[in-house]
Coordinates of C-alpha atoms in Angstrom, one line a residue:
M1 CA 14.9 -17.0 -16.2
D2 CA 15.3 -12.9 -15.0
T3 CA 13.7 -9.9 -16.0
K4 CA 16.8 -9.8 -18.6
D5 CA 15.6 -12.9 -20.1
F6 CA 11.7 -10.9 -20.3
L7 CA 13.5 -7.9 -22.1
L8 CA 15.7 -10.1 -24.3
L9 CA 12.1 -12.0 -25.6
K10 CA 10.6 -8.4 -25.7
V11 CA 13.1 -6.8 -28.2
L12 CA 13.7 -10.6 -30.0
Y13 CA 10.0 -10.4 -31.4
E14 CA 9.8 -7.1 -31.8
E15 CA 13.7 -7.6 -34.0
K16 CA 12.6 -10.7 -35.2
N17 CA 16.3 -10.4 -35.9
I18 CA 19.5 -10.8 -33.1
T19 CA 21.9 -8.4 -34.7
H20 CA 19.5 -5.6 -34.3
T21 CA 18.3 -7.2 -31.2
A22 CA 22.1 -6.9 -30.0
S23 CA 22.4 -3.1 -30.9
R24 CA 18.6 -2.7 -28.9
L25 CA 20.4 -4.2 -26.1
F26 CA 23.6 -3.2 -26.4
M27 CA 24.6 -6.3 -26.0
S28 CA 26.7 -8.7 -28.3
Q29 CA 25.0 -12.1 -31.1
P30 CA 27.0 -14.7 -28.7
A31 CA 26.0 -13.7 -25.9
I32 CA 22.2 -13.6 -27.7
S33 CA 22.5 -16.4 -28.8
D34 CA 24.2 -18.4 -25.5
R35 CA 21.2 -16.5 -23.1
L36 CA 19.2 -18.4 -25.8
H37 CA 20.4 -21.5 -25.8
K38 CA 20.4 -21.0 -21.5
L39 CA 16.2 -20.4 -22.3
E40 CA 16.1 -23.6 -25.0
Q41 CA 17.4 -26.4 -22.6
E42 CA 15.4 -24.7 -19.0
F43 CA 12.6 -25.1 -20.6
N44 CA 13.7 -28.0 -23.2
C45 CA 12.0 -26.7 -25.9
R46 CA 13.2 -24.8 -28.7
I47 CA 12.2 -20.7 -28.9
I48 CA 13.6 -19.4 -32.0
I49 CA 14.3 -20.9 -35.6
R50 CA 17.1 -19.1 -37.2
Q51 CA 16.4 -18.2 -41.2
P52 CA 18.4 -16.0 -43.9
R53 CA 17.3 -13.0 -42.8
G54 CA 16.4 -13.0 -38.6
I55 CA 14.5 -15.8 -37.1
K56 CA 10.6 -16.8 -36.3
F57 CA 9.2 -17.9 -33.0
T58 CA 9.1 -21.2 -32.4
A59 CA 4.9 -22.3 -31.1
A60 CA 6.8 -23.0 -28.0
G61 CA 8.5 -19.5 -28.4
E62 CA 5.1 -17.9 -29.4
E63 CA 4.0 -19.5 -25.8
L64 CA 7.0 -18.6 -24.5
Y65 CA 6.1 -15.2 -25.3
R66 CA 3.3 -14.8 -24.1
Y67 CA 4.2 -16.4 -20.9
F68 CA 6.9 -14.2 -20.0
M69 CA 5.3 -10.7 -21.1
H70 CA 2.2 -11.2 -19.1
N71 CA 4.3 -11.9 -16.0
L72 CA 7.1 -8.8 -17.3
E73 CA 3.4 -6.8 -17.0
E74 CA 3.0 -8.8 -13.3
Y75 CA 6.1 -7.7 -12.1
Q76 CA 6.5 -4.0 -13.6
T77 CA 3.4 -3.3 -11.1
I78 CA 4.2 -5.2 -8.5
K79 CA 7.8 -3.2 -8.6
S80 CA 5.8 0.3 -9.1
L81 CA 3.9 -0.2 -6.1
L82 CA 6.6 -0.8 -3.6
S83 CA 9.0 2.4 -5.4
D84 CA 6.1 4.1 -4.0
D85 CA 6.7 6.6 -1.8
E86 CA 2.9 5.9 0.1
L87 CA 4.0 2.6 1.2
D88 CA 8.0 3.6 2.1
D89 CA 8.2 2.8 5.7
N90 CA 9.5 6.6 6.7
K91 CA 6.4 8.1 5.4
Y92 CA 3.7 5.3 5.6
I93 CA 1.7 5.0 9.6
R94 CA -0.7 2.1 10.3
L95 CA -3.4 3.7 12.4
G96 CA -5.8 1.7 14.1
C97 CA -8.2 3.0 16.7
S98 CA -11.3 3.0 19.1
N99 CA -15.1 4.1 17.1
T100 CA -15.1 6.8 20.0
F101 CA -12.6 8.0 20.2
A102 CA -12.2 8.5 15.9
K103 CA -15.0 10.2 15.8
Y104 CA -14.4 12.9 19.2
H105 CA -10.7 13.5 18.6
M106 CA -9.0 11.7 15.2
P107 CA -10.3 14.7 13.0
A108 CA -9.1 17.4 15.1
I109 CA -5.8 15.8 16.0
L110 CA -5.0 14.2 12.4
A111 CA -5.9 17.6 10.6
S112 CA -3.6 19.3 12.4
F113 CA -0.6 16.3 11.8
Q114 CA -1.3 16.3 8.7
A115 CA -0.3 20.7 9.1
A116 CA 2.6 20.0 10.1
Y117 CA 4.1 16.7 8.1
P118 CA 2.5 16.7 5.0
E119 CA 4.7 14.4 3.6
I120 CA 3.3 11.6 6.0
K121 CA 0.6 9.5 4.6
I122 CA -2.0 7.7 7.0
S123 CA -3.3 4.7 7.0
F124 CA -6.2 5.2 9.1
T125 CA -9.0 1.9 10.8
E126 CA -11.8 2.3 13.0
G127 CA -13.2 0.1 15.1
F128 CA -13.2 -2.1 18.5
S129 CA -11.3 -2.0 20.8
H130 CA -10.4 -6.1 20.9
M131 CA -10.7 -5.9 17.6
L132 CA -7.9 -3.6 16.9
Y133 CA -5.4 -4.9 19.7
K134 CA -5.4 -8.5 18.2
D135 CA -5.0 -6.9 14.9
F136 CA -2.2 -5.3 16.1
L137 CA -0.2 -8.3 18.0
N138 CA -0.7 -10.2 14.3
G139 CA 1.1 -7.0 12.7
A140 CA -1.6 -5.0 11.5
F141 CA -0.7 -2.0 12.3
D142 CA 2.7 0.2 13.6
L143 CA 0.6 1.9 16.5
V144 CA -3.1 1.3 17.9
I145 CA -5.9 3.8 20.6
I146 CA -7.7 1.5 22.1
R147 CA -9.5 1.8 25.3
G148 CA -8.5 -1.6 27.9
N149 CA -5.2 -1.6 30.2
H150 CA -3.6 -4.7 27.8
S151 CA -0.3 -6.8 29.0
W152 CA 1.6 -5.5 26.5
R153 CA 5.8 -5.4 27.2
E154 CA 6.7 -2.6 24.6
Q155 CA 5.5 1.1 23.9
K156 CA 1.9 1.7 26.1
H157 CA 1.2 4.9 27.7
Q158 CA -2.4 6.5 28.9
I159 CA -3.8 9.6 26.6
W160 CA -7.1 10.1 27.7
Q161 CA -9.8 9.3 30.3
E162 CA -13.3 10.1 30.9
N163 CA -15.9 9.4 32.1
L164 CA -18.7 6.6 30.8
C165 CA -22.1 8.1 31.3
L166 CA -25.7 7.8 31.1
L167 CA -27.4 9.3 28.6
R168 CA -30.9 10.0 28.2
H169 CA -32.7 13.4 26.6
R170 CA -33.3 15.5 29.4
D171 CA -37.3 15.1 28.6
L172 CA -36.4 11.3 30.0
S173 CA -37.5 11.0 33.2
I174 CA -35.2 7.9 34.9
S175 CA -36.6 7.9 38.3
N176 CA -36.8 4.1 37.8
L177 CA -34.0 3.5 35.7
E178 CA -34.6 -1.0 36.2
K179 CA -38.2 -0.2 34.0
T180 CA -36.7 2.5 32.1
P181 CA -36.8 1.8 28.5
Y182 CA -32.5 0.5 27.6
I183 CA -31.2 0.8 24.2
H184 CA -27.7 -1.6 23.7
Y185 CA -25.3 -0.4 22.2
R186 CA -23.2 -3.7 21.8
T187 CA -19.9 -2.3 22.6
D188 CA -16.3 -4.5 22.5
P189 CA -16.9 -7.8 25.9
I190 CA -14.2 -4.8 28.1
L191 CA -16.3 -2.5 28.0
Q192 CA -19.4 -4.5 28.0
A193 CA -18.3 -6.0 31.1
I194 CA -17.2 -3.0 32.9
I195 CA -21.8 -1.9 32.6
D196 CA -22.5 -5.5 33.8
D197 CA -20.4 -5.5 36.9
W198 CA -21.7 -1.1 37.2
W199 CA -25.7 -2.6 36.9
F200 CA -24.9 -5.2 38.9
S201 CA -22.8 -3.3 41.9
K202 CA -26.5 -2.3 42.2
Y203 CA -29.6 -3.1 40.8
K204 CA -30.8 -7.3 41.3
C205 CA -32.4 -7.7 37.7
P206 CA -30.9 -7.1 34.1
P207 CA -31.5 -3.2 32.1
H208 CA -35.0 -3.5 30.8
T209 CA -33.6 -3.7 26.7
I210 CA -35.8 -2.5 24.4
L211 CA -33.1 -2.2 21.3
Q212 CA -29.3 -3.8 20.7
I213 CA -28.0 -1.6 18.1
H214 CA -24.5 -1.4 15.7
S215 CA -24.3 1.5 15.4
M216 CA -23.5 3.9 17.5
D217 CA -24.5 7.3 15.4
T218 CA -28.5 5.1 15.8
C219 CA -28.6 5.2 19.1
M220 CA -27.1 8.2 19.9
R221 CA -29.9 9.5 17.2
L222 CA -32.2 6.8 19.4
V223 CA -31.8 7.9 23.0
Q224 CA -32.0 12.5 21.3
Q225 CA -35.9 10.3 19.7
K226 CA -36.3 9.6 23.9
I227 CA -37.2 6.4 23.4
G228 CA -34.6 5.3 25.9
Y229 CA -31.8 6.1 27.4
T230 CA -28.1 4.3 26.7
I231 CA -24.7 3.8 28.6
L232 CA -21.5 5.7 26.0
S233 CA -18.7 8.1 27.0
E234 CA -19.5 11.1 28.0
S235 CA -18.2 12.3 25.1
C236 CA -20.4 11.3 23.0
S237 CA -23.1 13.9 23.8
L238 CA -21.6 16.3 22.3
D239 CA -22.8 17.2 19.6
Y240 CA -26.6 16.7 21.3
P241 CA -27.3 19.6 23.6
E242 CA -30.6 18.4 24.8
I243 CA -29.0 14.7 26.3
A244 CA -27.7 15.1 29.6
A245 CA -24.4 12.9 30.6
T246 CA -24.8 11.5 34.5
P247 CA -21.5 10.0 35.0
L248 CA -21.4 6.9 36.3
I249 CA -20.6 6.1 40.2
Q250 CA -19.0 3.7 41.5
S251 CA -19.4 2.0 44.9
N252 CA -16.4 3.5 46.9
G253 CA -18.0 7.1 44.9
L254 CA -16.0 7.7 42.1
P255 CA -17.1 8.0 38.6
L256 CA -16.2 5.1 36.2
L257 CA -13.3 6.2 34.2
R258 CA -13.0 4.7 30.7
K259 CA -9.2 5.4 29.7
T260 CA -7.8 5.3 25.7
W261 CA -3.8 4.1 25.3
L262 CA -1.6 4.7 22.7
Y263 CA 0.2 1.0 21.7
Y264 CA 3.6 1.0 20.0
H265 CA 7.5 -0.7 19.1
N266 CA 10.1 -0.5 21.2
N267 CA 12.0 -0.3 17.8
Y268 CA 9.9 3.0 16.9
T269 CA 12.4 5.2 16.8
V270 CA 14.1 3.5 13.3
F271 CA 11.3 5.4 12.4
P272 CA 11.0 8.9 12.3
N273 CA 7.7 9.0 10.5
L274 CA 6.0 7.2 13.9
R275 CA 7.9 9.0 16.2
H276 CA 6.8 12.2 14.0
F277 CA 3.2 10.9 15.4
I278 CA 4.2 10.4 19.2
E279 CA 5.5 13.1 19.6
H280 CA 2.9 15.2 17.9
L281 CA -0.4 13.4 19.5
H282 CA 2.0 14.3 23.6
R283 CA 1.8 17.7 22.3
Y284 CA -2.1 18.0 20.8
L285 CA -3.9 15.7 24.2
A286 CA -0.8 18.1 26.5
R287 CA -2.8 21.3 25.2

């Protein structure tokens, strides 16, 4: 059984006549009869009954016709979907990006890329870096822009870095940080470990956490209302001029930096769309 059988039964059901069916399909009548005989053997049933003026479908033939038509619709749907230009490997990019970089940097990057390459479609997903990296390893993305220096054996480039900062309203005093209300943004485990290491290198007791927030925007709005301070990347303060960003300093006197990496496969040069995006990204960030 193949798609030619689908079409044969469809036309035969419409015409109820082998001669007319042969004419529409540009087939000989013996070829149609032979194909019908093979289908009857395959499904172990009689499909049609010949009559003086055409043919009649049996009950089994009617059921087989309905089954064929249902599967023909599904076949045509998936064929149309897979032939769509948007799913062409050379015109489609699956991109994952960490939340902070996605919010503050990707809109301008994507806008300039789309202006240069309007034919390339991008499926863009933002989220926590450790989850995006796991999905990348499982084949969900063509490339990812994430925080964290993972042991990836193929292509990996650091593309950005910024200070990890204590963010507070300028009117909020942090002279006694251990007792100052802390708004904890529930970030990925890697960043949380970095923050914990910094904190306990300076203080003996944990921060005075009053709220735990899953949304970065909500966290920043709470800081804006002078409810407490938080610890996030410096770029998170860009939309809030009333919020002061104080870089975290390590015990060696150097600022605590949050680095962003681009990960992708060695075979990226096979796909012009990926090569164009990677080259565009490097050019944009080098400005």
